[in-house]
């Protein structure tokens, strides 16, 4: 698995560098996850530069936009990711509004990826897909 994460790191850094990010940082979080950060003022550009990757935006920290990047699963077995998040905005059920929440999100290769996590959380935890944009992932 080391080759896959190393390849992902090289490709993501290359994509960010090509988009003009001289201050991009990429850190290995695990054997299947990288954490990338760029200056928050250029978040939109980073969104475009990372669009070709399985990518999940994370909560900003220290003036930097953060992203989790994932390698492709090695097999077709379902797996899960434990996600720490907050939900804010109109219509969020009171028991969940602006509180730290944790949920284990099931993922099914070929059907769903980590990029689908906000939708799964909105539907499974908050009861409505329309809340996907109100979810901020704080930690994977």
Short mmCIF file of N, CA, C and O in Angstrom, two decimals, residues 3 9 14 16 28 42-43 46 52 58 67 76 86 89 92-93 96 98 103 117-118 121 123-124 129-130 135-136:
data_model
loop_
_atom_site.label_atom_id
_atom_site.label_comp_id
_atom_site.label_asym_id
_atom_site.label_seq_id
_atom_site.Cartn_x
_atom_site.Cartn_y
_atom_site.Cartn_z
N UNK A 3 3.24 2.11 -1.94
CA UNK A 3 3.39 2.67 -3.28
C UNK A 3 2.20 3.53 -3.66
O UNK A 3 2.37 4.60 -4.25
N UNK A 9 0.63 11.05 -3.16
CA UNK A 9 1.30 12.25 -2.64
C UNK A 9 2.01 13.00 -3.76
O UNK A 9 1.89 14.23 -3.88
N UNK A 14 2.09 17.53 -7.33
CA UNK A 14 2.32 17.99 -8.69
C UNK A 14 1.14 18.82 -9.19
O UNK A 14 1.32 19.88 -9.80
N UNK A 16 -1.08 20.48 -7.36
CA UNK A 16 -1.13 21.74 -6.62
C UNK A 16 -0.03 22.69 -7.08
O UNK A 16 -0.26 23.90 -7.23
N UNK A 28 1.30 12.61 5.29
CA UNK A 28 0.72 11.27 5.33
C UNK A 28 -0.01 11.10 6.67
O UNK A 28 0.58 11.25 7.73
N UNK A 42 -6.95 30.83 -1.27
CA UNK A 42 -6.94 30.22 -2.61
C UNK A 42 -7.69 28.90 -2.63
O UNK A 42 -7.43 28.03 -3.45
N UNK A 43 -8.65 28.75 -1.73
CA UNK A 43 -9.43 27.51 -1.62
C UNK A 43 -10.07 27.11 -2.96
O UNK A 43 -10.02 25.95 -3.34
N UNK A 46 -7.66 25.47 -5.20
CA UNK A 46 -7.31 24.13 -4.70
C UNK A 46 -8.42 23.14 -5.02
O UNK A 46 -8.15 21.99 -5.37
N UNK A 52 -9.61 15.90 -9.51
CA UNK A 52 -9.43 14.56 -10.10
C UNK A 52 -9.10 13.49 -9.05
O UNK A 52 -8.99 12.32 -9.38
N UNK A 58 -11.91 19.49 4.50
CA UNK A 58 -11.97 19.45 5.96
C UNK A 58 -12.13 20.88 6.48
O UNK A 58 -11.96 21.84 5.73
N UNK A 67 -7.65 19.44 3.22
CA UNK A 67 -8.31 18.39 2.45
C UNK A 67 -7.76 17.03 2.88
O UNK A 67 -6.58 16.91 3.18
N UNK A 76 -12.92 -5.03 -3.34
CA UNK A 76 -14.31 -4.60 -3.43
C UNK A 76 -15.07 -4.78 -2.12
O UNK A 76 -16.29 -4.62 -2.10
N UNK A 86 -19.29 18.63 12.32
CA UNK A 86 -20.28 19.55 12.88
C UNK A 86 -21.31 19.83 11.79
O UNK A 86 -20.98 19.84 10.62
N UNK A 89 -26.49 25.48 10.40
CA UNK A 89 -27.38 26.03 9.39
C UNK A 89 -28.84 25.81 9.72
O UNK A 89 -29.19 25.15 10.70
N UNK A 92 -31.27 22.20 10.75
CA UNK A 92 -30.54 21.10 11.40
C UNK A 92 -31.28 20.76 12.70
O UNK A 92 -31.57 21.65 13.49
N UNK A 93 -31.59 19.50 12.94
CA UNK A 93 -32.26 19.14 14.20
C UNK A 93 -31.46 19.63 15.41
O UNK A 93 -30.23 19.55 15.42
N UNK A 96 -28.45 17.99 17.07
CA UNK A 96 -27.21 17.87 16.31
C UNK A 96 -26.56 19.22 16.00
O UNK A 96 -25.40 19.26 15.63
N UNK A 98 -24.56 22.38 15.62
CA UNK A 98 -23.31 22.97 16.08
C UNK A 98 -22.68 22.23 17.27
O UNK A 98 -22.15 22.85 18.19
N UNK A 103 -19.34 9.75 13.60
CA UNK A 103 -20.16 8.72 12.95
C UNK A 103 -19.25 7.84 12.10
O UNK A 103 -18.32 8.33 11.44
N UNK A 117 -19.03 11.22 1.69
CA UNK A 117 -19.27 11.22 3.13
C UNK A 117 -20.26 12.30 3.57
O UNK A 117 -21.17 11.99 4.35
N UNK A 118 -20.17 13.55 3.12
CA UNK A 118 -21.17 14.53 3.57
C UNK A 118 -22.60 14.14 3.22
O UNK A 118 -23.52 14.34 4.02
N UNK A 121 -23.66 11.35 5.66
CA UNK A 121 -23.93 11.93 6.99
C UNK A 121 -25.25 12.69 7.00
O UNK A 121 -26.04 12.57 7.94
N UNK A 123 -27.90 12.28 5.15
CA UNK A 123 -29.04 11.38 5.08
C UNK A 123 -29.15 10.50 6.32
O UNK A 123 -30.22 10.37 6.91
N UNK A 124 -28.04 9.91 6.75
CA UNK A 124 -28.07 8.95 7.85
C UNK A 124 -28.22 9.59 9.22
O UNK A 124 -28.94 9.07 10.07
N UNK A 129 -30.93 14.74 2.79
CA UNK A 129 -29.79 14.96 1.90
C UNK A 129 -29.51 16.45 1.71
O UNK A 129 -28.37 16.85 1.50
N UNK A 130 -30.50 17.29 1.86
CA UNK A 130 -30.32 18.73 1.64
C UNK A 130 -29.34 19.36 2.63
O UNK A 130 -28.87 20.47 2.41
N UNK A 135 -22.56 20.46 6.49
CA UNK A 135 -21.67 19.60 7.28
C UNK A 135 -20.23 20.02 7.07
O UNK A 135 -19.78 20.23 5.94
N UNK A 136 -19.50 20.17 8.17
CA UNK A 136 -18.08 20.46 8.14
C UNK A 136 -17.34 19.30 8.80
O UNK A 136 -17.56 19.02 9.97
#
